[in-house]
C-alpha positions as a printed NumPy array, in Angstrom:
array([[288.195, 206.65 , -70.713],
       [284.8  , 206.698, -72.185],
       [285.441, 203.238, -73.521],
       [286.365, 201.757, -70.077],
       [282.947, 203.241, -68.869],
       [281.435, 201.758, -71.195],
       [282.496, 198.002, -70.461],
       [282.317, 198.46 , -66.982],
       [278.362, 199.744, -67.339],
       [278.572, 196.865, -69.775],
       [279.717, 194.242, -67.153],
       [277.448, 195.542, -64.708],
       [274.728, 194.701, -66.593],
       [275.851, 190.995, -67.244],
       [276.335, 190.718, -63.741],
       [272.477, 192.05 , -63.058],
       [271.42 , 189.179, -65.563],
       [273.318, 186.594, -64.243],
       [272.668, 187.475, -60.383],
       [268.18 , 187.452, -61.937],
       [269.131, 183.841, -63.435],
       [270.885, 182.208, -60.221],
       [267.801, 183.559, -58.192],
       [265.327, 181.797, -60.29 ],
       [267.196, 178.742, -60.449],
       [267.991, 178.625, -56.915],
       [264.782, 178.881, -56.291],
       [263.264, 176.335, -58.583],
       [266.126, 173.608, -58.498],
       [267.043, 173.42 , -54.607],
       [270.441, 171.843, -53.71 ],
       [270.447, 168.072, -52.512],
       [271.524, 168.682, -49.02 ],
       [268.137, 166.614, -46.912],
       [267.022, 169.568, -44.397],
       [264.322, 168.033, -42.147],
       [260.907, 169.596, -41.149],
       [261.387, 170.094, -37.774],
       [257.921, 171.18 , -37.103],
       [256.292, 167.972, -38.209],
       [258.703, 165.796, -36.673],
       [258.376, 166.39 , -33.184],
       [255.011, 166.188, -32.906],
       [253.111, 162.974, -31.4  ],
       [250.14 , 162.966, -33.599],
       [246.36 , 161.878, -32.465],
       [244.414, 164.228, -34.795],
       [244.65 , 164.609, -38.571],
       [242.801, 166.673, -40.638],
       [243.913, 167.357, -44.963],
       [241.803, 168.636, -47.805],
       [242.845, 168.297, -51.211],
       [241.101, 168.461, -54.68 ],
       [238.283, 166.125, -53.239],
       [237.305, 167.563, -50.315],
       [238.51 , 167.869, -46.712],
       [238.778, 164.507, -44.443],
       [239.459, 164.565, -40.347],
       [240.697, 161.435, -38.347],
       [241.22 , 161.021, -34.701],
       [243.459, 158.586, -33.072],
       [242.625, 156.804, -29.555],
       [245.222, 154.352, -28.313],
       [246.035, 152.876, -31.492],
       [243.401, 152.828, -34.395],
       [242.925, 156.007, -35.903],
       [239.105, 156.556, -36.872],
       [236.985, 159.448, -39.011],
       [236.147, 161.99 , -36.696],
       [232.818, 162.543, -39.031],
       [231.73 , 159.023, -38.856],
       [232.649, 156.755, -36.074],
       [230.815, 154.086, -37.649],
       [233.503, 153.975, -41.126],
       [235.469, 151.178, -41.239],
       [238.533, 153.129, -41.548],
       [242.001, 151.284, -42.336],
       [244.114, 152.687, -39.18 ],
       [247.22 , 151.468, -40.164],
       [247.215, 153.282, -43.462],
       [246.615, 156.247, -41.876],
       [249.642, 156.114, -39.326],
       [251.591, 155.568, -42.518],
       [250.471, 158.439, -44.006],
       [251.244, 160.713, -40.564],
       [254.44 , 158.596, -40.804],
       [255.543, 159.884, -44.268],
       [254.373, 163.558, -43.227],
       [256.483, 163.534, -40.42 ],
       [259.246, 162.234, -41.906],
       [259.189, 164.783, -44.845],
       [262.679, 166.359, -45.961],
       [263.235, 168.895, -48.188],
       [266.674, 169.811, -50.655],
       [266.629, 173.502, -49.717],
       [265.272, 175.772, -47.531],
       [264.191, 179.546, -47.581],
       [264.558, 181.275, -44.165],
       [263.752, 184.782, -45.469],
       [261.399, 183.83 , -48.526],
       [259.493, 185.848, -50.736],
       [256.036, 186.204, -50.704],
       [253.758, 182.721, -51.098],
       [252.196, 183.424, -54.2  ],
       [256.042, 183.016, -55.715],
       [255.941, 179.72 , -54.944],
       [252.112, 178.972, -55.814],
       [251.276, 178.238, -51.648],
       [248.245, 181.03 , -51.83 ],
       [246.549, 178.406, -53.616],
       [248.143, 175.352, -52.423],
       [247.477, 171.3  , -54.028],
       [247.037, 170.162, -50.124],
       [246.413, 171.646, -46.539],
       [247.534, 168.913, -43.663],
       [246.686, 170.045, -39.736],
       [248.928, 167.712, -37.436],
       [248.116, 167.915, -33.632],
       [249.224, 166.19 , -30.552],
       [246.252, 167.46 , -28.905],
       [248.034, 170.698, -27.799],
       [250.184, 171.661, -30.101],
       [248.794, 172.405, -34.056],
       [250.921, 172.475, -36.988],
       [249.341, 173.271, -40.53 ],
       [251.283, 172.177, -43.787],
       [250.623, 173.791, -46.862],
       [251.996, 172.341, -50.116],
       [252.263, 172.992, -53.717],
       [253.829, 171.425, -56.88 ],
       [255.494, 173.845, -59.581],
       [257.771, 172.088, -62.314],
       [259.972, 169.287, -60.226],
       [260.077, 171.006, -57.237],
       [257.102, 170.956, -54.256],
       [257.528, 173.946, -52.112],
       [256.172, 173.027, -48.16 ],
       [255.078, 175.886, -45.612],
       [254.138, 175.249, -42.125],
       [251.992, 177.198, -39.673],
       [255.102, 177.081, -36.939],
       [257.36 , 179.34 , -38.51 ],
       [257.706, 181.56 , -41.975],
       [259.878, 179.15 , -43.606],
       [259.362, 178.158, -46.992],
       [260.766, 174.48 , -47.731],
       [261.601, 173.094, -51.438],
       [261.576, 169.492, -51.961],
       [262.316, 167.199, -55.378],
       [260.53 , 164.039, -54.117],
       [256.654, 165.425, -53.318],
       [254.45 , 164.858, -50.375],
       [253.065, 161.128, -49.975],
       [250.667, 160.065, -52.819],
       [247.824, 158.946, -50.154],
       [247.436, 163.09 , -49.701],
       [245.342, 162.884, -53.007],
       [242.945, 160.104, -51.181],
       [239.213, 160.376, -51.119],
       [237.754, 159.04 , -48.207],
       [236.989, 155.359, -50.099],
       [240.565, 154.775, -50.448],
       [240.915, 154.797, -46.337],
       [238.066, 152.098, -46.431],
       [239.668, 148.715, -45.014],
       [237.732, 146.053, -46.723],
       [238.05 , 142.347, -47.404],
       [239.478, 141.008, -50.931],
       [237.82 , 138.047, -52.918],
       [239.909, 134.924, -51.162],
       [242.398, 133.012, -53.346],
       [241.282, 129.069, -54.033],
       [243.26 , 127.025, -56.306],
       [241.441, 125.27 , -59.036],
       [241.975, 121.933, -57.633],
       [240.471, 123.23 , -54.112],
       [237.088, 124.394, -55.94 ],
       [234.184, 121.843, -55.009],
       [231.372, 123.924, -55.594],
       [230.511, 127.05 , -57.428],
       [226.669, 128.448, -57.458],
       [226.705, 131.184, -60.224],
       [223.065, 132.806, -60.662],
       [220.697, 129.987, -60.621],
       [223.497, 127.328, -61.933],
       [225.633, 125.342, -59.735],
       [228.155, 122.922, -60.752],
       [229.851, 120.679, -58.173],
       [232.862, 119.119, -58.843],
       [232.184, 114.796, -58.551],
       [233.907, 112.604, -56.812],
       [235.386, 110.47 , -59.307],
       [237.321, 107.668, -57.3  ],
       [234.024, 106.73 , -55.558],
       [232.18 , 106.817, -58.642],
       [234.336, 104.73 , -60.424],
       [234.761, 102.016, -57.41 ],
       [230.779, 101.913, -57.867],
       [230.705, 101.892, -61.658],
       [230.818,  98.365, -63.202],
       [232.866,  99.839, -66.589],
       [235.687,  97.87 , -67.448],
       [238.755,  99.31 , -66.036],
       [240.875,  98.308, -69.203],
       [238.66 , 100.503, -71.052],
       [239.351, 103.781, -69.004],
       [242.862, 105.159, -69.644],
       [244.813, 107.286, -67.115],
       [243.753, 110.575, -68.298],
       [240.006, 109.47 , -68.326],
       [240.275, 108.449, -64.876],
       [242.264, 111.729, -63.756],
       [239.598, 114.522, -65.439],
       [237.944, 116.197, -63.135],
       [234.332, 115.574, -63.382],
       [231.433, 118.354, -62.648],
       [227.683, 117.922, -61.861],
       [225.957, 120.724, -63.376],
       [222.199, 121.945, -62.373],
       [220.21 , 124.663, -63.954],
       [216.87 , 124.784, -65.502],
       [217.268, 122.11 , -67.901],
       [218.191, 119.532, -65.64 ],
       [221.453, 117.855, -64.337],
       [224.259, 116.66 , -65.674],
       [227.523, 115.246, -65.493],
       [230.487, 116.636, -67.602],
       [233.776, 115.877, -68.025],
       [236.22 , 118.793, -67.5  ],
       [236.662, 120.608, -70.802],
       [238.208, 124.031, -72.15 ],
       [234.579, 125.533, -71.94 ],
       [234.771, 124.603, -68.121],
       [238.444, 125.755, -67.727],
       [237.735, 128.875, -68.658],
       [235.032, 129.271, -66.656],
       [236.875, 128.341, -63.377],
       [239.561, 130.771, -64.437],
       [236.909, 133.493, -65.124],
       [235.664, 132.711, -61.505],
       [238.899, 132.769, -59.957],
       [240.26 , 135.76 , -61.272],
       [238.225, 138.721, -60.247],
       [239.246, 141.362, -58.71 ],
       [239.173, 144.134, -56.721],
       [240.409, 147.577, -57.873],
       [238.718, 149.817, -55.327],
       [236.323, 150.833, -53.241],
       [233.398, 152.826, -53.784],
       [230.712, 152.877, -50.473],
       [230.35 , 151.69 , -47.434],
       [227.571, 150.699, -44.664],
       [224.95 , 150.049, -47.755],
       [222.51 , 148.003, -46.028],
       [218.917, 148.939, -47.304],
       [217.082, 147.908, -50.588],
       [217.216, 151.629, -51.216],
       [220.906, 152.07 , -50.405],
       [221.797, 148.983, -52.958],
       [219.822, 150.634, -55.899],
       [222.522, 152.997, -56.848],
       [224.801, 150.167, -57.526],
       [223.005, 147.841, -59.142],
       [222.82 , 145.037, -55.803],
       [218.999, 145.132, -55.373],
       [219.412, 142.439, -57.952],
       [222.467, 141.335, -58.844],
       [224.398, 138.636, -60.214],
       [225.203, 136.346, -57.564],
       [227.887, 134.041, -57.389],
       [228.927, 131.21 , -54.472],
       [232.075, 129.776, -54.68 ],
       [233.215, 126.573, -51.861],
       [236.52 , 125.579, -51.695],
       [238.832, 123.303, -49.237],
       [241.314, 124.984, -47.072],
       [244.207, 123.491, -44.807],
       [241.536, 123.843, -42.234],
       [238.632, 122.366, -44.142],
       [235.883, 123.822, -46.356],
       [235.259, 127.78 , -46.459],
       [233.432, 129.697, -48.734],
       [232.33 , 133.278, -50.264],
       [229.403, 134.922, -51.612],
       [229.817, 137.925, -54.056],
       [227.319, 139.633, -54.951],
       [228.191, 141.641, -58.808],
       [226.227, 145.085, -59.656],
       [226.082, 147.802, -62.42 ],
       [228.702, 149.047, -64.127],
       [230.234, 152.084, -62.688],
       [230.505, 153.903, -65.862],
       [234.217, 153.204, -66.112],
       [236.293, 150.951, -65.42 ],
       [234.62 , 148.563, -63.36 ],
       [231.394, 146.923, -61.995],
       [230.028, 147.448, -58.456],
       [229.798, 144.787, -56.29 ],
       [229.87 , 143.264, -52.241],
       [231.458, 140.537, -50.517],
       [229.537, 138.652, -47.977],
       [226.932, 141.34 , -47.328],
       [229.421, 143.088, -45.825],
       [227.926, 146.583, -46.819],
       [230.939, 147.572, -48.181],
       [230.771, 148.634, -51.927],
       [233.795, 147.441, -54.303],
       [234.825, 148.339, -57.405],
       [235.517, 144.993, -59.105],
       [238.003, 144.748, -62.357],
       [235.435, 145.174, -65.4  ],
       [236.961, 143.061, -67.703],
       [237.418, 140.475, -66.007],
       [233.291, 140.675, -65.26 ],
       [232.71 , 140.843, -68.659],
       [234.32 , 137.465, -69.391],
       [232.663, 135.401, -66.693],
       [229.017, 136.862, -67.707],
       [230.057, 135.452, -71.443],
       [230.894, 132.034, -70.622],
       [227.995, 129.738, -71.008],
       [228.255, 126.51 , -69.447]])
């Protein structure tokens, strides 16, 4: 008898164990059924306002364009922004907890992002935190506790730079390049069939190839002179051609002052013409310091907008010398 007490205490305790290991596991592995966020969803959203790591950002949507309700002036990329109110909305989770325990179990007392949706008269506030795999979601609306295995969108860790909508450095060809102006150099490409037709050279001494290389009138402070196309100049039209942007850093620079702390009070400056389908357009860049990274500062056009262009790829063209 005391042996059969003994397994069943035994038993009892296994059971105990097992029932502490299925909690913990339900809790941080969530089945795969999709529950939505009801919530969210039925809102129709005009104001947003998150905070994450950075900071805290709020933007306000009228009609159509979504703008930052701190700066009416920042030239804020609206349709990004519905995508991100988009994603929120659309949020699902594997598993949810209608009688959860308390919030510092699943790390939302200090959560990795706070999202306020509003429709203008209704206000839902998402908290959400990371643990492991799993991101557990809370809203304002009700005490449910959410678990999802595929996050909250990756714009949610934006800074307020990363909502700027700015203009990239336009593509050109090679072959559509007819004049580039880099610092106080500028090298036109030549037209070679009129040229020749007014040369008095022998054609029989000119092969194919001669006649086809591009030809490029070059003016700095030595002089000018005309060059035939060589590797030196092909890699300088790459170098020119292939920065690029990787971010954005400022915006609405316009003083002497303002450009100081990037290096544009006096920068390199490079001009680059090119023919389009349409005709002849053209861009002015204007490169700064480095920003201590990965990149150098720089703006497009004297658009006021600060960019982070690729540093490499400004290291290259400041080495080639023509």
């Amino acid at each position: 008898m005391k042996k059969q007490v003994k397994n069943l205490c035994l038993a009892a305790v296994v059971l105990a164990v097992l029932g502490g290991i299925y909690a913990i596991v339900s809790k941080q592995e969530p089945e795969s059924t999709a529950v939505s966020i009801e919530p969210l969803a039925s809102l129709t959203v005009t104001d947003l306002t998150y905070s994450n790591a950075q900071g805290q950002w709020h933007f306000v949507k009228e009609g159509d364009t979504w703008s930052n309700a701190d700066d009416a002036d920042c030239p804020l990329n609206s349709d990004a922004v519905q995508d991100l109110v988009n994603s929120l909305q659309e949020l699902t989770a594997a598993r949810r907890f209608d009688q959860p325990d308390q919030d510092a179990d699943y790390g939302l007392d200090v959560p990795d992002y706070t999202v306020t949706l509003s429709d203008g008269n209704t206000e839902v506030t998402l908290t959400a935190r990371t643990q492991d795999t799993v991101t557990y979601l809370k809203t304002s609306a009700d005490d449910t506790v959410y678990a999802s295995t595929t996050g909250v969108p990756e714009s949610l860790a934006n800074g307020l730079t990363d909502w700027i909508a700015y203009e990239n450095i336009p593509y050109s060809t090679e072959s559509a390049l007819t004049q580039i102006v880099w610092n106080d150099t500028t090298i036109e490409r030549v037209d070679t069939t009129t040229e020749q037709t007014e040369s008095t050279q022998d054609a029989s001494s000119s092969t194919d190839d001669e006649e086809q290389a591009s030809q490029w009138r070059i003016t700095d402070s030595t002089g000018t002179r005309t060059v035939t196309q060589d590797t030196t100049m092909d890699t300088f039209l790459d170098a020119v051609r292939n920065l690029y942007v990787i971010d954005c850093a400022d915006y609405n620079i316009q003083t002497v002052e303002q450009k100081q702390a990037y290096g544009l009070d006096s920068p390199n400056t490079l001009q680059v013409t090119y023919t389009t389908s349409d005709g002849t357009a053209s861009y002015q860049l204007a490169i700064g310091t480095s920003n201590g990274t990965d990149g150098y500062y720089a703006m497009l056009n004297e658009n006021g907008i600060v960019l982070v262009l690729e540093g490499e790829s400004v290291d290259h063209l400041r080495s080639i010398s023509i």
